[in-house]
Tab-separated table of N, CA and C in Angstrom:
chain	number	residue	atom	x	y	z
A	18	UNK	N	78.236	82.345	71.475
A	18	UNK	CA	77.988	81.217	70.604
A	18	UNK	C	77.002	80.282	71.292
A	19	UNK	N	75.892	79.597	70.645
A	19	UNK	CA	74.972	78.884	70.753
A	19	UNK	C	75.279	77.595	70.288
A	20	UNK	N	74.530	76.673	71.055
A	20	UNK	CA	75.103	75.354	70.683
A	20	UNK	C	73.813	74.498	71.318
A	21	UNK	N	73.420	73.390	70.726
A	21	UNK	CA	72.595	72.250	71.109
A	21	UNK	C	73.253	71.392	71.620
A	22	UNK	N	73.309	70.785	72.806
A	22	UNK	CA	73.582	69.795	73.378
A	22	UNK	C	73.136	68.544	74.328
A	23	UNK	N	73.241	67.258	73.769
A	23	UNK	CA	72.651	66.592	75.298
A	23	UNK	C	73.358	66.414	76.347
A	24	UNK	N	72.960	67.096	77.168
A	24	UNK	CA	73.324	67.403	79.151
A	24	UNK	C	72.534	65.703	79.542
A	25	UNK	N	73.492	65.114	80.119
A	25	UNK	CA	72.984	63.548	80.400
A	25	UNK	C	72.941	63.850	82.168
A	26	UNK	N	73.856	64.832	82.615
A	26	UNK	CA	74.194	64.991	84.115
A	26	UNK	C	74.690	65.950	84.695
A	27	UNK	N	73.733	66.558	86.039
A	27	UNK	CA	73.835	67.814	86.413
A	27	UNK	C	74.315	67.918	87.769
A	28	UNK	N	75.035	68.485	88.550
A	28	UNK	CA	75.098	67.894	90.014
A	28	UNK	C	75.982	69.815	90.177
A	29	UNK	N	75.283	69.899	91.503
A	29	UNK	CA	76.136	70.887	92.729
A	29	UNK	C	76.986	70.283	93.483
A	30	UNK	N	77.840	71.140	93.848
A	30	UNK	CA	78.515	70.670	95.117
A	30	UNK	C	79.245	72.020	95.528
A	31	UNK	N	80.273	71.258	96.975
A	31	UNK	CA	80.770	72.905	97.341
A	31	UNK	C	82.256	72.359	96.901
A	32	UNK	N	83.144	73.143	96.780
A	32	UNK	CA	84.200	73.411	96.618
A	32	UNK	C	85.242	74.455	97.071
A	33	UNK	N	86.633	74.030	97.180
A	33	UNK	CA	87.231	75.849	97.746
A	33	UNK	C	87.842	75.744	96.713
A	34	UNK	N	87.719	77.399	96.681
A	34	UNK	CA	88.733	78.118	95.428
A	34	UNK	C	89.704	78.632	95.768
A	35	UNK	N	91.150	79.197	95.245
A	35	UNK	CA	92.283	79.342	94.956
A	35	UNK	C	92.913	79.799	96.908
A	36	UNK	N	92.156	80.759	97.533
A	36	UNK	CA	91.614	81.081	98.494
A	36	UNK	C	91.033	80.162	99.764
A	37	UNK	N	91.132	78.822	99.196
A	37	UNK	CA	90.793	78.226	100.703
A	37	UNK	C	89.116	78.181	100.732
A	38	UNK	N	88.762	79.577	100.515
A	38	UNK	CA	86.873	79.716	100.882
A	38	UNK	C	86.601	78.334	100.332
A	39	UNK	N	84.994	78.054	100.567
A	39	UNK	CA	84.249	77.423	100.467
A	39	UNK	C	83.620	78.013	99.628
A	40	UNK	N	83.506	77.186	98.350
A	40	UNK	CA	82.102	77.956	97.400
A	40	UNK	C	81.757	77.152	96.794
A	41	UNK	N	80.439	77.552	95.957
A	41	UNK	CA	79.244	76.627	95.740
A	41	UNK	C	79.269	76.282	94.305
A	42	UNK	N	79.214	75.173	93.640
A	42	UNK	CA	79.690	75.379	92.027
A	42	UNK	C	78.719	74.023	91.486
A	43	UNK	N	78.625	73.904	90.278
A	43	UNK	CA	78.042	72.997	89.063
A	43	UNK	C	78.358	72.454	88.388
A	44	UNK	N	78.347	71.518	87.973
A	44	UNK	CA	78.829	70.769	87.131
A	44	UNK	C	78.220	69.534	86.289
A	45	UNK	N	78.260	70.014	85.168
A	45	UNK	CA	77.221	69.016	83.738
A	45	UNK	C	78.612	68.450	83.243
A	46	UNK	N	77.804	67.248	82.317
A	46	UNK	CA	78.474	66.664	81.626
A	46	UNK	C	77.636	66.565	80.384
A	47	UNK	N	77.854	66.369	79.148
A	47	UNK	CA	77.266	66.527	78.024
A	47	UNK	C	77.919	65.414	77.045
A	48	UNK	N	76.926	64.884	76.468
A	48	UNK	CA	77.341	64.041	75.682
A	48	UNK	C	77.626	64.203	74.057
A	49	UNK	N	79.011	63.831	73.526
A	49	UNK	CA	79.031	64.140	72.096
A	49	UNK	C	78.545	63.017	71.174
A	50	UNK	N	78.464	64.191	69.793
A	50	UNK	CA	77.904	63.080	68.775
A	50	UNK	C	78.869	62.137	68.764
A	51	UNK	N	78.075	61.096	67.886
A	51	UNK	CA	78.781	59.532	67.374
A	51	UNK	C	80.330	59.793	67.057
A	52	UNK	N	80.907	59.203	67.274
A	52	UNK	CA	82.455	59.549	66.908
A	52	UNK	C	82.222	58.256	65.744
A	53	UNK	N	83.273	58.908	64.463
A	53	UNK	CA	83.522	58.412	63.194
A	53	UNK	C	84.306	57.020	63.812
A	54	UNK	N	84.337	56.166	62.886
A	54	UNK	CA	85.330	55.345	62.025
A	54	UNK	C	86.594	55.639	63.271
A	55	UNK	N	87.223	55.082	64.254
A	55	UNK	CA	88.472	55.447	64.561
A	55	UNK	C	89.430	54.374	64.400
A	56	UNK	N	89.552	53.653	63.346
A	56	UNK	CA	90.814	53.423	62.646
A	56	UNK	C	90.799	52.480	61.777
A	57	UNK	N	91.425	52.216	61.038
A	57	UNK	CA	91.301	51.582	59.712
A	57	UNK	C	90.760	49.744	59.849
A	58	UNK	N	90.708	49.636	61.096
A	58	UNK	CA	89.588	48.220	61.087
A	58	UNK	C	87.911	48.418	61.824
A	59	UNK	N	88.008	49.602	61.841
A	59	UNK	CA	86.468	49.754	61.507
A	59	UNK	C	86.123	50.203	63.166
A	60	UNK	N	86.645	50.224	64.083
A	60	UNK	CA	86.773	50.095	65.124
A	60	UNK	C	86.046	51.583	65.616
A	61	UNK	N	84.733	51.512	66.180
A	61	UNK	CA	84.470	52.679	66.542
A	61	UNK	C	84.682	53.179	68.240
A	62	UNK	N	84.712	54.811	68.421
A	62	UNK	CA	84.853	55.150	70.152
A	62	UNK	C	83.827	55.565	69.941
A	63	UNK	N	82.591	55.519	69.810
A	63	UNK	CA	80.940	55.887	70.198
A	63	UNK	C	81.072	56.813	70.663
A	64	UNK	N	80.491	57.043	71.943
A	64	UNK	CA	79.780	58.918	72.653
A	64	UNK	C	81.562	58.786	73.665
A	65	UNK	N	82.016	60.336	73.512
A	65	UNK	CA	82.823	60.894	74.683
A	65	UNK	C	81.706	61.355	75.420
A	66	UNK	N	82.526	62.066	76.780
A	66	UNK	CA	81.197	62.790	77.886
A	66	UNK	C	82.361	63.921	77.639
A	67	UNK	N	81.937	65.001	78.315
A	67	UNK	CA	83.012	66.289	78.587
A	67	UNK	C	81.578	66.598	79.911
A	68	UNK	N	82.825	66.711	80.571
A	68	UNK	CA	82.653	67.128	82.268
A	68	UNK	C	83.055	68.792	82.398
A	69	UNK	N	81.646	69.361	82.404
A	69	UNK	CA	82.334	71.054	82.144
A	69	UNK	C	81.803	71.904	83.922
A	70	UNK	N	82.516	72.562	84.790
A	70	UNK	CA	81.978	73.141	85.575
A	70	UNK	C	81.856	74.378	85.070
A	71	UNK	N	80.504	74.492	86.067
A	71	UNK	CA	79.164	75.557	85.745
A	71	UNK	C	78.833	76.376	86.982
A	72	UNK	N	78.275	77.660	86.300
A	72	UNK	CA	78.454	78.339	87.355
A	72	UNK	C	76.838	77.704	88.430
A	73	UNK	N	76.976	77.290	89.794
A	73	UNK	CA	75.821	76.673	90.620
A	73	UNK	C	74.915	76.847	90.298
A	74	UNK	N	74.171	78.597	89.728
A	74	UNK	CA	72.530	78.196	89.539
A	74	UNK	C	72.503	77.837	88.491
A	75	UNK	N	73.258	77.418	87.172
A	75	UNK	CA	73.197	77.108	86.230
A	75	UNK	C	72.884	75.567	85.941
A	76	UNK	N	73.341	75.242	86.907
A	76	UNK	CA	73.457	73.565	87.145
A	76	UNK	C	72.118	73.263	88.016
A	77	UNK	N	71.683	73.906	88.910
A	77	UNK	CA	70.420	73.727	89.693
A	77	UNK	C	70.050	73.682	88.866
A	78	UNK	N	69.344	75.162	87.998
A	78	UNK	CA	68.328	74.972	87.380
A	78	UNK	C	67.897	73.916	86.516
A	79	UNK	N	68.895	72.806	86.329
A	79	UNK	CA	68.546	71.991	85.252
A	79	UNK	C	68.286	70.794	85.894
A	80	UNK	N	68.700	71.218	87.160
A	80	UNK	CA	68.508	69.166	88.107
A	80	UNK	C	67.251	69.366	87.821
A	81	UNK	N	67.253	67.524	87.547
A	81	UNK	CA	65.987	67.354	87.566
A	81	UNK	C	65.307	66.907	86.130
A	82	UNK	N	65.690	68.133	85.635
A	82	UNK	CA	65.343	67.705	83.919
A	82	UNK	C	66.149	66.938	82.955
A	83	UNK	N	67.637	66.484	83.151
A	83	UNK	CA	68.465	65.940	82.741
A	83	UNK	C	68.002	64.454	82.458
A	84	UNK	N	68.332	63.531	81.643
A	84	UNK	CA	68.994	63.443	80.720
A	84	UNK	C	68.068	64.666	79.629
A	85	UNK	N	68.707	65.572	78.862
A	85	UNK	CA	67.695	66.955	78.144
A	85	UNK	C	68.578	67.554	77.130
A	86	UNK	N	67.894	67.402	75.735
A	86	UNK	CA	68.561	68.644	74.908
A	86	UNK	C	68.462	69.951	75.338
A	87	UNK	N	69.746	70.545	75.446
A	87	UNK	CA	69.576	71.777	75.797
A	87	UNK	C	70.279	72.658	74.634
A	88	UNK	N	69.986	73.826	74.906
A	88	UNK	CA	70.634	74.840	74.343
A	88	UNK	C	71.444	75.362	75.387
A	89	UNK	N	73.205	75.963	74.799
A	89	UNK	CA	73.692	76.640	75.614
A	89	UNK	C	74.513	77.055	75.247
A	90	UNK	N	74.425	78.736	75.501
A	90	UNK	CA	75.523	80.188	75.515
A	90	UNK	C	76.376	79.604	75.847
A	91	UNK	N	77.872	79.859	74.762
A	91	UNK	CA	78.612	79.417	75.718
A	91	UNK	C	79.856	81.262	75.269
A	92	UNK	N	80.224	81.288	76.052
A	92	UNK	CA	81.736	83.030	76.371
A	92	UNK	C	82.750	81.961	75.674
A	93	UNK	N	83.631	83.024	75.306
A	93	UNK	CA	85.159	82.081	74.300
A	93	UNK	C	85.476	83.292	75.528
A	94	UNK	N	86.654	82.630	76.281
A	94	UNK	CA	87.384	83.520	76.469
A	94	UNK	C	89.132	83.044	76.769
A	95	UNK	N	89.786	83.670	77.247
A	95	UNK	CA	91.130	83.285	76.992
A	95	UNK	C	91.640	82.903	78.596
A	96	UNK	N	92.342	81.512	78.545
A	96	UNK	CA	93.101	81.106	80.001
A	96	UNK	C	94.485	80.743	79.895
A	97	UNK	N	95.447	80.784	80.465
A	97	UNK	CA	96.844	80.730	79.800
A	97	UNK	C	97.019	80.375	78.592
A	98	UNK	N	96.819	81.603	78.000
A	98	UNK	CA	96.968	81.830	76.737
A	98	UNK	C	96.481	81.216	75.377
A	99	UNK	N	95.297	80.101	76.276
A	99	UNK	CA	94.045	79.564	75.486
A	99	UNK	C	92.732	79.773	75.163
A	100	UNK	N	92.435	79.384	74.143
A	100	UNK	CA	90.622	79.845	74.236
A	100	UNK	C	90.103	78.854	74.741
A	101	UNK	N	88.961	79.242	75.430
A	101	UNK	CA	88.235	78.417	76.552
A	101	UNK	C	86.601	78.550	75.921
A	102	UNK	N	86.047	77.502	75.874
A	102	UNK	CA	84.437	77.985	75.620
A	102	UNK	C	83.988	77.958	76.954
A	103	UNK	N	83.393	78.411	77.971
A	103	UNK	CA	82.449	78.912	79.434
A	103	UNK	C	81.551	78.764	79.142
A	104	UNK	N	80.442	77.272	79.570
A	104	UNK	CA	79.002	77.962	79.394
A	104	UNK	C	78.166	78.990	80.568
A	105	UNK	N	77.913	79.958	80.168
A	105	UNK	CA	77.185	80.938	80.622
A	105	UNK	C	75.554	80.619	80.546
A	106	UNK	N	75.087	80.111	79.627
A	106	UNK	CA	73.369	79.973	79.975
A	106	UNK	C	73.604	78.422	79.548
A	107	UNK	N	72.211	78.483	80.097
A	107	UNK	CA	71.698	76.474	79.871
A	107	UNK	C	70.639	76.197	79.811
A	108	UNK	N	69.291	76.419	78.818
A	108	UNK	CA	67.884	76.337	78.715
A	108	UNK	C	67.932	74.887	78.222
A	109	UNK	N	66.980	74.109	78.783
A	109	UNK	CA	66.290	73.102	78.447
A	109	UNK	C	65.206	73.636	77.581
A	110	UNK	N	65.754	72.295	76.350
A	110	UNK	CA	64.922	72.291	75.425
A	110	UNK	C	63.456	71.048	75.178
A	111	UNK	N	64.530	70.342	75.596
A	111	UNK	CA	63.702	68.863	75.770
A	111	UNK	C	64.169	68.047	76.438
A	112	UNK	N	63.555	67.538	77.573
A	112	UNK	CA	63.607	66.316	78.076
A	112	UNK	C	63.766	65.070	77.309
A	113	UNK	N	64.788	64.141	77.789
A	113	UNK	CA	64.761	62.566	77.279
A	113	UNK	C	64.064	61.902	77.899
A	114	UNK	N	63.300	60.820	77.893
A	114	UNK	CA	63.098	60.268	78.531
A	114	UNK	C	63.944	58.722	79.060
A	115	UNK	N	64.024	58.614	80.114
A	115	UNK	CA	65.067	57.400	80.303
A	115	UNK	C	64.397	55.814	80.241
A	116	UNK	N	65.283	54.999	79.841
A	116	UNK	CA	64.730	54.108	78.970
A	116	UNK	C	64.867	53.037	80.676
A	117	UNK	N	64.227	52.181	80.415
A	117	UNK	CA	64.042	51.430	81.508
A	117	UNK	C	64.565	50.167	81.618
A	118	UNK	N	65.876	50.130	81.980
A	118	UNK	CA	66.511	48.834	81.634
A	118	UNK	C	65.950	47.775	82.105
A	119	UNK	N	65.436	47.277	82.853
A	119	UNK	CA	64.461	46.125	83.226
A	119	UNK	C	63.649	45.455	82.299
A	120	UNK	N	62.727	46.865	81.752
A	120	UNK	CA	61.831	46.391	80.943
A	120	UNK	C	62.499	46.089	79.623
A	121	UNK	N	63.353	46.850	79.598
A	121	UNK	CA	64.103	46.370	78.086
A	121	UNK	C	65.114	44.719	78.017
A	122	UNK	N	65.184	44.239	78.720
A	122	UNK	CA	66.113	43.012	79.057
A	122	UNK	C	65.038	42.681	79.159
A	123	UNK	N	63.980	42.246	79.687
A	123	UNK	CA	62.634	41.385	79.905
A	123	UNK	C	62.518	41.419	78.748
A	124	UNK	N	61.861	42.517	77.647
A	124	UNK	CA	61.422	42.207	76.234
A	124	UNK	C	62.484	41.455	75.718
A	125	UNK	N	63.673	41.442	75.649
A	125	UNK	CA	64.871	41.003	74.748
A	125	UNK	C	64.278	39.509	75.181
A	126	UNK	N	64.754	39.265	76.543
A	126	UNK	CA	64.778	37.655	76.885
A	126	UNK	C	63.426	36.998	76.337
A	127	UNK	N	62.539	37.606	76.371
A	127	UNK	CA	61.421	37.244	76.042
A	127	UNK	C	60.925	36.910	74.458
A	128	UNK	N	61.243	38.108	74.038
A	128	UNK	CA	60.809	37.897	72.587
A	128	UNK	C	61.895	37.864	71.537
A	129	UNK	N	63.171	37.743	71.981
A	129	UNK	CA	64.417	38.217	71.248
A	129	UNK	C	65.343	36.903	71.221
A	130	UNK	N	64.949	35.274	71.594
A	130	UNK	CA	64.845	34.323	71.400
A	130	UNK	C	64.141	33.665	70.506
């Protein structure tokens, strides 16, 4: 399954697995759409993040280009006795560009008076 997503944050690190070893792993976070209406006074929860680990070169390959629409494969597969989506690929589609909070508070104060 294919899916569009914005990846806001990409990071490696090492980690040990079940085993003690030392191993090398990834981890994005992706931002969801607008969340609706959450409750009857109008009250909205805007963007969740979901913090998904990735397999390491998956996550390299994208440092760097993040905040980025991406596309990404993701495996359904089953973990105590749940379905799990795994992303398996992660192509950048487009770069965001990041907005420059400085300059944006300067225009406000400035012309937004």
């Amino acid at each position: 399954m294919k899916r569009q997503e914005v990846v806001i944050f990409a990071r490696t690190y090492d980690s040990k697995n079940d085993e003690g070893k030392v191993v090398q792993v990834g981890e994005i976070h992706i931002l969801s759409k607008k969340q609706a209406l959450s409750n009857e006074d109008g009250v909205s929860n805007g963007h969740k993040i979901a913090q998904i680990e990735v397999p390491f070169d998956l996550a390299q390959k994208i440092i760097g280009q993040v905040p980025a629409v991406c596309e990404i494969e993701y495996e359904i597969t089953v973990v105590n006795r749940a379905l799990i989506l795994l992303p398996r690929n992660v192509q950048v589609i487009k770069e965001i560009e990041s907005l420059n909070i400085l300059e944006e508070t300067d225009y406000i104060s400035t012309f937004g008076r």
